[in-house]
Coordinates of C-alpha atoms in Angstrom, one line a residue:
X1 CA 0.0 0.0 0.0
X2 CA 1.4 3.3 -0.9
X3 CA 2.0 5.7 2.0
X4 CA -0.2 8.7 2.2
X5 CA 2.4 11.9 3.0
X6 CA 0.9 15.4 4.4
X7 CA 2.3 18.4 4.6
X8 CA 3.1 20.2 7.8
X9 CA 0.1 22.6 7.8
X10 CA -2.3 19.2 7.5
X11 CA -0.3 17.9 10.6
X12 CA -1.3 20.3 12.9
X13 CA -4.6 20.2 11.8
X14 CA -5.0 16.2 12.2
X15 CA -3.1 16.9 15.9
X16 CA -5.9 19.4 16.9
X17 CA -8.5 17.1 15.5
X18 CA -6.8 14.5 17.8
X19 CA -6.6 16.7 21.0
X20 CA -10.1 17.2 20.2
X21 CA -11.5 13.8 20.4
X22 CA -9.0 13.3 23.7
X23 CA -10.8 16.2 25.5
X24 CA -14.3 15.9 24.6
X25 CA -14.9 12.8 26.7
X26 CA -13.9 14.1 29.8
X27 CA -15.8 17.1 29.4
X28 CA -18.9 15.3 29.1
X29 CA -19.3 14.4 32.4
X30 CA -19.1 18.3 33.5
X31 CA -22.1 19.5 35.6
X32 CA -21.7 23.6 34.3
X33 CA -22.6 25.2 37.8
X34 CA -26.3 24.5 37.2
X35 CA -28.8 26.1 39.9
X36 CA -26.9 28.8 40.7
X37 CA -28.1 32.3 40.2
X38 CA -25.1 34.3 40.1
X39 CA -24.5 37.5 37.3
X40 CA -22.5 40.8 37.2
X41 CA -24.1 42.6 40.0
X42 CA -23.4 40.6 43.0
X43 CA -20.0 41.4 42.7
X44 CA -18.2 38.2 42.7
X45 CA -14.7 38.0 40.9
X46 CA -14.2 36.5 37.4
X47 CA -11.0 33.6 38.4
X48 CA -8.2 33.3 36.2
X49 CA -9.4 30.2 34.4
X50 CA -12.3 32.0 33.4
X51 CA -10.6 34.7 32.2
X52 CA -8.3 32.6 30.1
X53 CA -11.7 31.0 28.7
X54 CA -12.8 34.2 27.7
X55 CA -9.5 35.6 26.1
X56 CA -8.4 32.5 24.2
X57 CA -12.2 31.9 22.9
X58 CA -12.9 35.4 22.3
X59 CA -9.3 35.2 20.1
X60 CA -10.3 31.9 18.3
X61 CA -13.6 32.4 16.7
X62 CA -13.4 36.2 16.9
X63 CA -9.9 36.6 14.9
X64 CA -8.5 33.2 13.8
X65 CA -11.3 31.5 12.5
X66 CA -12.3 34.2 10.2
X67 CA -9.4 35.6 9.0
X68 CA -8.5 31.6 8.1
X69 CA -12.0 32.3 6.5
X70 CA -10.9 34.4 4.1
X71 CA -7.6 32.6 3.5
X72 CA -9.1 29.7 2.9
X73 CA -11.8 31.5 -0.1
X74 CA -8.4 32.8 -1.7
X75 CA -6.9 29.7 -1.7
X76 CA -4.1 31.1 0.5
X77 CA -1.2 28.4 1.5
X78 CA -1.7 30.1 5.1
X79 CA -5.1 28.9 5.5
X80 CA -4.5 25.3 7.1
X81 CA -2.1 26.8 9.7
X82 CA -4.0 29.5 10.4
X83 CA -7.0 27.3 11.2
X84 CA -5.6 24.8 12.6
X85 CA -3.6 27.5 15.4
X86 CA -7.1 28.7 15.8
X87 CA -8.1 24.6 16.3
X88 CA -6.1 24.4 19.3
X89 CA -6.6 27.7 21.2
X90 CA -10.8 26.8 20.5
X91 CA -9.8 23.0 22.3
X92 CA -7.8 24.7 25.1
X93 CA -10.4 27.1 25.8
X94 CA -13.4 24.7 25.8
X95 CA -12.1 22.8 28.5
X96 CA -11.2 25.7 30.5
X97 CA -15.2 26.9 29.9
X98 CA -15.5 23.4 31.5
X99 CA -13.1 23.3 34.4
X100 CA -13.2 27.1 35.6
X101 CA -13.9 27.4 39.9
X102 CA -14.8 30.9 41.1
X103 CA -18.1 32.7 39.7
X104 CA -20.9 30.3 39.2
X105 CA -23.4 30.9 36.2
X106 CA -27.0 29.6 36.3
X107 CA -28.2 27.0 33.6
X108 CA -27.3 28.8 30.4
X109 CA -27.8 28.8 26.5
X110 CA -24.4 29.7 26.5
X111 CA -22.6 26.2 27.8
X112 CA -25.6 24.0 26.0
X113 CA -24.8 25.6 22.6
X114 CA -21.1 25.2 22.9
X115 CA -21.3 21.3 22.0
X116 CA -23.0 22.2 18.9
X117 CA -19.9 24.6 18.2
X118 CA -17.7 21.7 19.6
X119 CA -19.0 18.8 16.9
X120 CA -19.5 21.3 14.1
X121 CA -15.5 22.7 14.7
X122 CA -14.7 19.0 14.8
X123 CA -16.5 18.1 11.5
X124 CA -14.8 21.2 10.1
X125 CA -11.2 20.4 11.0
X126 CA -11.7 16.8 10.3
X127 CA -13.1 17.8 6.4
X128 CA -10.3 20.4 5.9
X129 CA -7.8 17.5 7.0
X130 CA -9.3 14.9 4.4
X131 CA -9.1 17.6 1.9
X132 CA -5.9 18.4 2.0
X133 CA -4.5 14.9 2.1
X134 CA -5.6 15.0 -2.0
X135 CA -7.0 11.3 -1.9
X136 CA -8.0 11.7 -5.1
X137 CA -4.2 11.5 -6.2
X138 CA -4.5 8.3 -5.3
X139 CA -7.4 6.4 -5.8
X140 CA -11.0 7.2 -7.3
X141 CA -12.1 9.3 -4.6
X142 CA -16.0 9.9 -5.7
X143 CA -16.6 11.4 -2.2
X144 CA -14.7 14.4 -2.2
X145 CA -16.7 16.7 -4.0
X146 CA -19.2 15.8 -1.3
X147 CA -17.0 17.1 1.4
X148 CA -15.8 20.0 -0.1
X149 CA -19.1 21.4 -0.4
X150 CA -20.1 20.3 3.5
X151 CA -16.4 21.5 4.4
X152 CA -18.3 25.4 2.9
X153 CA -21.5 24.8 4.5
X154 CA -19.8 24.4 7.7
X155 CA -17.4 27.4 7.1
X156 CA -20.6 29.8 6.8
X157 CA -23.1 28.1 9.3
X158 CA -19.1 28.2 11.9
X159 CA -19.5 32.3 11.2
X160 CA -22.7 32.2 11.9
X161 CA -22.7 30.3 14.5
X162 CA -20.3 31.9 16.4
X163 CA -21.9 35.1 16.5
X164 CA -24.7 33.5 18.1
X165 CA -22.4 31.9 20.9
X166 CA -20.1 35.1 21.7
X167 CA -24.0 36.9 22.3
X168 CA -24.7 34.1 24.4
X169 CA -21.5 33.9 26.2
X170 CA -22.2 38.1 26.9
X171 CA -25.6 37.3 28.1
X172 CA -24.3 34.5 30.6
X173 CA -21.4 37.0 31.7
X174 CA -23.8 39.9 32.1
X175 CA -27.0 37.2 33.8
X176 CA -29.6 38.9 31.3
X177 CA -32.9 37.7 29.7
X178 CA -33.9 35.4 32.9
X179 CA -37.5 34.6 34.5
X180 CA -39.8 37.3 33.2
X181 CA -37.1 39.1 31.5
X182 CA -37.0 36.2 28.5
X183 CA -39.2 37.5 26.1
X184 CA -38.4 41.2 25.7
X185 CA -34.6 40.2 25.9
X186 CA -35.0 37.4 22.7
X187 CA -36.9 40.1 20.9
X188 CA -34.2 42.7 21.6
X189 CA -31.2 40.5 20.5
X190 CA -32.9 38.9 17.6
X191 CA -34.6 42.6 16.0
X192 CA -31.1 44.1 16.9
X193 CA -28.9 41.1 15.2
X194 CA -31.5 41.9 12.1
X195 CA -30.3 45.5 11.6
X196 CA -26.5 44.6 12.4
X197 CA -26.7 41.4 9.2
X198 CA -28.7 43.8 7.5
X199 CA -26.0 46.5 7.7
X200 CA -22.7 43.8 7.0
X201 CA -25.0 42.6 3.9
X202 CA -25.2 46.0 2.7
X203 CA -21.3 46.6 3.2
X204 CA -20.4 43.2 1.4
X205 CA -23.2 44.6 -1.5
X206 CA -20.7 48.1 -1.6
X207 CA -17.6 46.7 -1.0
X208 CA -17.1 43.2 -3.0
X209 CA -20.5 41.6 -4.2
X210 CA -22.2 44.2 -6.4
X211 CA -20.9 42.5 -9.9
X212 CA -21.9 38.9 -8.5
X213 CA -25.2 40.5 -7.7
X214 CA -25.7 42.1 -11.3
X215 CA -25.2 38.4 -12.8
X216 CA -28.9 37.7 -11.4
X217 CA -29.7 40.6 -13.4
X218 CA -32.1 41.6 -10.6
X219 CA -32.3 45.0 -8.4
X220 CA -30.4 44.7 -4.8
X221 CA -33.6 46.1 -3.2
X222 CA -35.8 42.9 -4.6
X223 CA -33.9 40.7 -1.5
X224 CA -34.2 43.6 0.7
X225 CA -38.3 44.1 0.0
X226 CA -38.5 39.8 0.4
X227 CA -36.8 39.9 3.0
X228 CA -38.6 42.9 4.6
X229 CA -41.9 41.2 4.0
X230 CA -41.3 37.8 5.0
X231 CA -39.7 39.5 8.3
X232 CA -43.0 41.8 8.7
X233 CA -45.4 38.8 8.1
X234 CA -43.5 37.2 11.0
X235 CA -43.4 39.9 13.3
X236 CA -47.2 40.3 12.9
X237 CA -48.1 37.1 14.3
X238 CA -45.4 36.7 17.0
X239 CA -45.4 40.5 19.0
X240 CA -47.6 39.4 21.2
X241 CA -48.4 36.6 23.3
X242 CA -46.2 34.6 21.2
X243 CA -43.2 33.6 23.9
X244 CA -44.8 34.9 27.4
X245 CA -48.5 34.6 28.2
X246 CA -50.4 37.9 27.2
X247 CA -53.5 39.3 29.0
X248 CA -54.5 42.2 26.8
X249 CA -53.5 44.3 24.5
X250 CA -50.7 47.2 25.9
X251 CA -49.6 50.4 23.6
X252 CA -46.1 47.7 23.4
X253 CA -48.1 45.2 22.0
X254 CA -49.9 47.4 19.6
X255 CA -47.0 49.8 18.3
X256 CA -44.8 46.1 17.5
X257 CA -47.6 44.0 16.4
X258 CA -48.0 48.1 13.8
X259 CA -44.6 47.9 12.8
X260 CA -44.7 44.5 11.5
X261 CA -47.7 45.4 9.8
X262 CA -45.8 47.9 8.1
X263 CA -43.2 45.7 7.3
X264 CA -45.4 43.5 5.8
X265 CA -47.1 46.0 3.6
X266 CA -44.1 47.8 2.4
X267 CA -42.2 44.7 1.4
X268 CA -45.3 43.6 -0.5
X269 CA -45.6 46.8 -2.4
X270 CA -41.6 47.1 -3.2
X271 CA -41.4 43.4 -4.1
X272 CA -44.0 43.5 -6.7
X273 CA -43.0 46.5 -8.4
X274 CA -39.4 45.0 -8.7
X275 CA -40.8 41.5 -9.7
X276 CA -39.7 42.1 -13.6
X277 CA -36.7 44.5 -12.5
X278 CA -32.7 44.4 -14.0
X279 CA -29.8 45.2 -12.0
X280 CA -30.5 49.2 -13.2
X281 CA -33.8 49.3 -11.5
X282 CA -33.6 50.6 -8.0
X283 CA -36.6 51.3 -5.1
X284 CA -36.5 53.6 -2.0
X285 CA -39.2 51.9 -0.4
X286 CA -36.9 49.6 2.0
X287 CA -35.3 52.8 3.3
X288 CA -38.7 54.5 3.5
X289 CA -39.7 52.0 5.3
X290 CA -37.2 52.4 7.6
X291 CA -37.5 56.0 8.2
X292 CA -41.2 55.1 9.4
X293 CA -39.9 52.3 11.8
X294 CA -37.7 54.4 12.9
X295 CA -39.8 57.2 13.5
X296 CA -42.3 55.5 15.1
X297 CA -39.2 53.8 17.8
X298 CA -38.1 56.9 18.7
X299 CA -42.0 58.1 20.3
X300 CA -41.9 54.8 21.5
X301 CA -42.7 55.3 25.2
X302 CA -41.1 53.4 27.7
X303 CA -41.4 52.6 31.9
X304 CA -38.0 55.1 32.7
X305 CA -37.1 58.8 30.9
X306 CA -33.9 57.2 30.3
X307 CA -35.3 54.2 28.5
X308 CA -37.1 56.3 26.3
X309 CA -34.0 58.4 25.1
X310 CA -31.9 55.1 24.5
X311 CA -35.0 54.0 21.9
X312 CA -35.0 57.5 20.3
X313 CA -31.7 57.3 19.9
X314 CA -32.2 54.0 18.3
X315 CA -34.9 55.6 16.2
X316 CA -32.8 58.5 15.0
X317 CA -30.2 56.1 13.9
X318 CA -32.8 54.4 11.6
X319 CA -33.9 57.5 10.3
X320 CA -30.8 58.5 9.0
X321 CA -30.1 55.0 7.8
X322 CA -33.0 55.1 5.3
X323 CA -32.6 59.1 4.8
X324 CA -29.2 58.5 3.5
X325 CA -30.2 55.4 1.5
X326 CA -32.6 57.4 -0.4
X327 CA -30.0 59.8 -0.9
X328 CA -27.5 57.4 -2.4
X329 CA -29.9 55.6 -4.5
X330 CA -30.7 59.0 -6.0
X331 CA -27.1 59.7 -6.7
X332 CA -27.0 56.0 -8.2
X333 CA -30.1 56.3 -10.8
X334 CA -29.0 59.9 -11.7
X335 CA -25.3 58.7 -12.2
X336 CA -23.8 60.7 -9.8
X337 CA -22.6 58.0 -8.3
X338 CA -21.1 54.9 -10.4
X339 CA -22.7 51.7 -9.3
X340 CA -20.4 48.9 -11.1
X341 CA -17.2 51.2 -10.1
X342 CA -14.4 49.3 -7.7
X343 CA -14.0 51.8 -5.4
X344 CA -17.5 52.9 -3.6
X345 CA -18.3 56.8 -3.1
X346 CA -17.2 57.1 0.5
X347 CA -21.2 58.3 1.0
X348 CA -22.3 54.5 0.4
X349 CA -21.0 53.8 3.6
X350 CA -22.8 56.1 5.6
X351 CA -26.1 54.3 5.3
X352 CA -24.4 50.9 6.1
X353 CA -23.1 52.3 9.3
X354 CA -25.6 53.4 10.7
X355 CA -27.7 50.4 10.0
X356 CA -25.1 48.9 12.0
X357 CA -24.8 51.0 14.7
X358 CA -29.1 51.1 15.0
X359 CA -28.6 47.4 15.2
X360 CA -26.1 47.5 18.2
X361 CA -28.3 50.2 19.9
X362 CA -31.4 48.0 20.2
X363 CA -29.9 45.3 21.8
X364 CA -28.3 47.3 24.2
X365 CA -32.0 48.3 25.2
X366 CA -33.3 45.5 26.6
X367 CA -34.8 46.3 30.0
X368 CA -32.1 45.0 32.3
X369 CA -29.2 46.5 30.2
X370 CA -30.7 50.2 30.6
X371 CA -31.5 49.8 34.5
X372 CA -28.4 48.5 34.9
X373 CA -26.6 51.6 33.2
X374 CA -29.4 53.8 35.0
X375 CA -28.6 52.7 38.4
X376 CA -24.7 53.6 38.0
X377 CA -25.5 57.2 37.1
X378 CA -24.4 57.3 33.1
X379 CA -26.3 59.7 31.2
X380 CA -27.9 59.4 27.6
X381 CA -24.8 61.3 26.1
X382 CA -22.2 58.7 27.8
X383 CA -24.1 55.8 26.8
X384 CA -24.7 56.6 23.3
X385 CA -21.0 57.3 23.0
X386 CA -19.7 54.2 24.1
X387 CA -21.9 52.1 21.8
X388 CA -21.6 54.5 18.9
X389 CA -17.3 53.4 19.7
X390 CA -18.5 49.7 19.8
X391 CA -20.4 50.1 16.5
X392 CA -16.6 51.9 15.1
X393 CA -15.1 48.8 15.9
X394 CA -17.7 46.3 14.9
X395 CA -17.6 48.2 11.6
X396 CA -13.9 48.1 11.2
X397 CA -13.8 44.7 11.7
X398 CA -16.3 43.4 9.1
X399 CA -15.1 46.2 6.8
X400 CA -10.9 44.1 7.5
X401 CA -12.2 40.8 6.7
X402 CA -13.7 42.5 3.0
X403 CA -10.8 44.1 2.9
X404 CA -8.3 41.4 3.4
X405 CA -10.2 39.2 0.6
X406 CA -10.3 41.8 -1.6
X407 CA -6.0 42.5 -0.8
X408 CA -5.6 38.9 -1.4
X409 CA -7.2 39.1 -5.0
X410 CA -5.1 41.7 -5.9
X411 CA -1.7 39.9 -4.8
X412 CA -3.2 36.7 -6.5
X413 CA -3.4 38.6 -10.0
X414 CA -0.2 40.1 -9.5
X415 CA 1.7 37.1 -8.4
X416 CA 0.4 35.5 -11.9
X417 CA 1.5 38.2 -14.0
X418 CA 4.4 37.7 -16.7
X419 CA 8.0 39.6 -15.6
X420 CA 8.4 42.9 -15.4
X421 CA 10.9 44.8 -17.2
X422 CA 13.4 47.2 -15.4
X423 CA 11.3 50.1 -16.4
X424 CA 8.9 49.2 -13.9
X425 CA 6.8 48.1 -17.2
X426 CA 4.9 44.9 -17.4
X427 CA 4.7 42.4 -20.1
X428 CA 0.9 41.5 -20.8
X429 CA -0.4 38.8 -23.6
X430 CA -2.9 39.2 -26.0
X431 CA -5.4 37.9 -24.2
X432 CA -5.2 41.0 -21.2
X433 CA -5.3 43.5 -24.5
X434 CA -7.4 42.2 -26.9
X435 CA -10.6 44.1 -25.6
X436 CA -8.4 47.6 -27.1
X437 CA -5.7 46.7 -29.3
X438 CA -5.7 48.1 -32.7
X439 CA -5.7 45.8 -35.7
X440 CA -5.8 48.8 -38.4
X441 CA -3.0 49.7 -40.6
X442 CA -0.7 52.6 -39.9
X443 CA -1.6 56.1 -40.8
X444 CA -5.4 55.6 -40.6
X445 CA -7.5 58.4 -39.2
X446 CA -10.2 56.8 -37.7
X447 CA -8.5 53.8 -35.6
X448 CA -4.9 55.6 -34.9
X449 CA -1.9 52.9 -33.7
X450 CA -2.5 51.4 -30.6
X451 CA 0.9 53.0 -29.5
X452 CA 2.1 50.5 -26.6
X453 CA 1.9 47.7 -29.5
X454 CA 5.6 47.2 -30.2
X455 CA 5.1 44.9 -32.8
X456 CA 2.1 43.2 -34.8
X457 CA 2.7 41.4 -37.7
X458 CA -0.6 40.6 -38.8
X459 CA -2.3 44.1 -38.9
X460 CA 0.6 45.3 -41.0
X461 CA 3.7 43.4 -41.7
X462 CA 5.8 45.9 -40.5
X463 CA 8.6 46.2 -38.3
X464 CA 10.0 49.8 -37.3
X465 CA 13.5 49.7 -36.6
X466 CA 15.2 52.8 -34.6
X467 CA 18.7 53.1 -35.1
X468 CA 21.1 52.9 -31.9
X469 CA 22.2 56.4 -31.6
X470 CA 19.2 58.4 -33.4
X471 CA 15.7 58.7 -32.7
X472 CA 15.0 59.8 -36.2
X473 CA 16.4 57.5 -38.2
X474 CA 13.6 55.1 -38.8
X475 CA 14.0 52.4 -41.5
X476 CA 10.8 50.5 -42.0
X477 CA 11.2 47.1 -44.3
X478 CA 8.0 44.4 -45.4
X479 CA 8.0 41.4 -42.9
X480 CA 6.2 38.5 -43.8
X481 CA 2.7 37.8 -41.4
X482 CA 4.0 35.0 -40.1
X483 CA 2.3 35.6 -36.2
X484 CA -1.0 37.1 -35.1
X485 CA 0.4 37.9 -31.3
X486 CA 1.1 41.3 -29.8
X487 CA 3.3 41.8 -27.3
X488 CA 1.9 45.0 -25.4
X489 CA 4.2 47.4 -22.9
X490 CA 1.8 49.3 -20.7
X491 CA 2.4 50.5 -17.0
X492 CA 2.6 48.2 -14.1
X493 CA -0.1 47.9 -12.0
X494 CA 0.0 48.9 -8.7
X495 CA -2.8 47.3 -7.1

């Protein structure tokens, strides 16, 4: 039998696979603190262990994991490594979730969802391992192409996924959304979490996706207005009495179960006008839409002043989301603004911010998190301010990871491209010029000589020949066609 030999990067990665399977047994049989009631306020210290949890998992899955993300979609020889680091900090940090004394945490979503993330970072490692061993080197390997699309799946359901644990692991820390609390808190993280994938969607539309969109040959706002309706017709039916028992109908309960209404509506109405739309057609009804939800949040009247300023400040940030969405969409359809450019007008990303930052503000006011700021004295300007930072740096870091994928296309291209001259000129074939190189003869009027075309023997037959010490001199002789290529000199990119 022939020996199968891996590289060094699929070593690590079959060693944290390994140290994976080692640890998860143990673990099993850990009781997480349950029946306790402990959270933030009663002052009890976070112990080193936990600590280390926190750092090493927040490090993982916050950094590793998606910047190996993006590695791994440009095919980049530092993917495996960098996953496979981010392998072992995730095992190392799981069992100290799972051994950690001090602060005791009460029966949580937090720990329970962690085994999913376990298994699914296991099935993920263990896929990128078979993968790279290249099995198919070797023998007829029909179940490869079945694993490389599961080995994807799990990439996007791990980002995902660990978005949804980090919140959780927050709400444990902080020892929100518990007893009567439940409902209002869900609705608050889930409506909040809308706006923020709303907001990265629209930045991965400006920054990187807009020509994959245009292949559909649909508008952007037709999945905005489906989306928007499907989410209203939802929202309807669920505001009320849905998750805790209702008895009656408050102004809450009335002003939600409204918005979704309007939702509903809206969507409907955008969505069928754009149901026969191209990738030029463009609607301002999904940021109308949420200039009127956002409106209506910011009157919405709550049980402390200071609770109602948080949700007007929530509202205002909605307002100017779809104000400034109308705004760029008028720029767009009145070509003020270049849609298929590869740069974005630095106005396009006013809008997506502040969708963003709307987002982070509404799940900041849940009812525990603003009597918990109440009661240690901070004032509507201090708390806006430090969650207008925390959108900054939300922002900046899904704006990096576009950022780095696009960077690593540009090397990619550039690390294919022929040698460069000592001119700092570039070499390109015909196939990179043939979309403007001129075929014409010399001398004509209409299609003048394409002058970085140093020589082309089919158009003309021609070959100039300078002398050494004279510009002028130019002696021209008949050259039989013998080659249809060009060889173009043009300047070096610099991308």
């Amino acid at each position: 039998m022939r020996a199968i030999s891996i590289g060094p990067g699929a070593r690590l990665a079959l060693a944290a696979v390994l140290v994976l399977g080692c640890v998860a047994a143990p673990a099993l049989g850990h009781d997480h603190h349950g029946g306790a009631n402990m959270n933030f306020d009663a002052g009890e210290p976070i112990g080193g262990v936990l600590k280390a949890h926190i750092f090493l998992m927040s490090i993982a899955f916050g950094a590793v994991f998606p910047v190996g993300l993006v590695l791994g979609l440009k095919k980049n020889r530092w993917h495996v490594p960098v996953q496979a680091a981010g392998g072992v900090m995730a095992v190392i940090g799981f069992v100290l979730g799972h051994a950690h004394g001090g602060r005791a945490f009460p029966d949580n979503a937090h720990s329970k969802f962690s085994w999913f993330m376990l298994w699914l970072l296991a099935g993920q490692l263990g896929a990128g391992v078979y993968l790279k061993l290249h099995t198919e080197k070797r023998f007829n390997d029909r179940a490869r192409p079945f694993i490389k699309i599961a080995h994807k799946i799990m990439a996007v359901v791990m980002v995902i996924a660990t978005y949804v644990q980090i919140l959780l692991g927050v709400v444990a820390w902080l020892g929100y959304c518990y007893d009567g609390y439940y409902g209002q808190c869900l609705a608050h993280l889930i409506m909040g979490s809308s706006f923020l994938a709303y907001g990265v969607w629209l930045l991965l539309l400006t920054r990187l996706a807009m020509p994959w969109l245009k292949r559909f040959g649909r508008s952007p706002e037709l999945y905005d207005s489906a989306t928007i309706m499907v989410w209203g017709l939802f929202n309807t039916f669920t505001e009320h009495g849905f998750i805790d028992e209702a008895h009656g109908w408050s102004h809450k309960d009335l002003q939600h179960t409204s918005l979704g209404v309007i939702w509903f509506c809206g969507g409907l109405l955008s969505t069928y006008m754009l149901r026969r739309s191209t990738s030029s057609d463009r609607s301002m009804f999904p940021a109308i839409i949420l200039v009127f939800t956002g409106g209506a949040m910011g009157a919405h009247q709550q049980d402390s002043e200071f609770s109602t300023q948080v949700h007007f400040v929530f509202g205002l940030s909605l307002v100017v989301t779809g104000l400034a969405r109308c705004i760029e969409i008028l720029l767009i359809t009145t070509n003020l603004i270049r849609s298929d450019s590869s740069t974005p007008n630095p106005f396009q990303y006013i809008p997506v911010f502040f969708l963003c930052h709307s987002g982070v503000m509404f799940m900041a006011a849940n009812k525990q998190s603003v009597a918990a700021i109440e009661n240690m004295g901070i004032d509507i300007g201090t708390f806006s301010l430090a969650y207008l930072s925390i959108s900054f740096l939300l922002f900046l870091y899904a704006y990096f990871l576009m950022q780095l994928y696009s960077d690593l296309g540009a090397q990619a291209k550039k690390d294919t491209s022929l040698p460069t001259a000592e001119n700092n000129s570039v070499y390109h074939p015909v196939s990179q010029s043939a979309d403007h190189a001129d075929l014409s003869p010399r001398g004509s009027d209409d299609n003048p000589r394409n002058p970085h075309v140093l020589f082309d023997a089919a158009a003309e037959g021609i070959v100039e020949h300078r002398g050494r010490d004279s510009l002028d001199g130019v002696h021209r002789f008949r050259a039989s066609a013998r080659s249809s290529d060009e060889i173009e000199l043009g300047p070096m990119r610099s991308d």
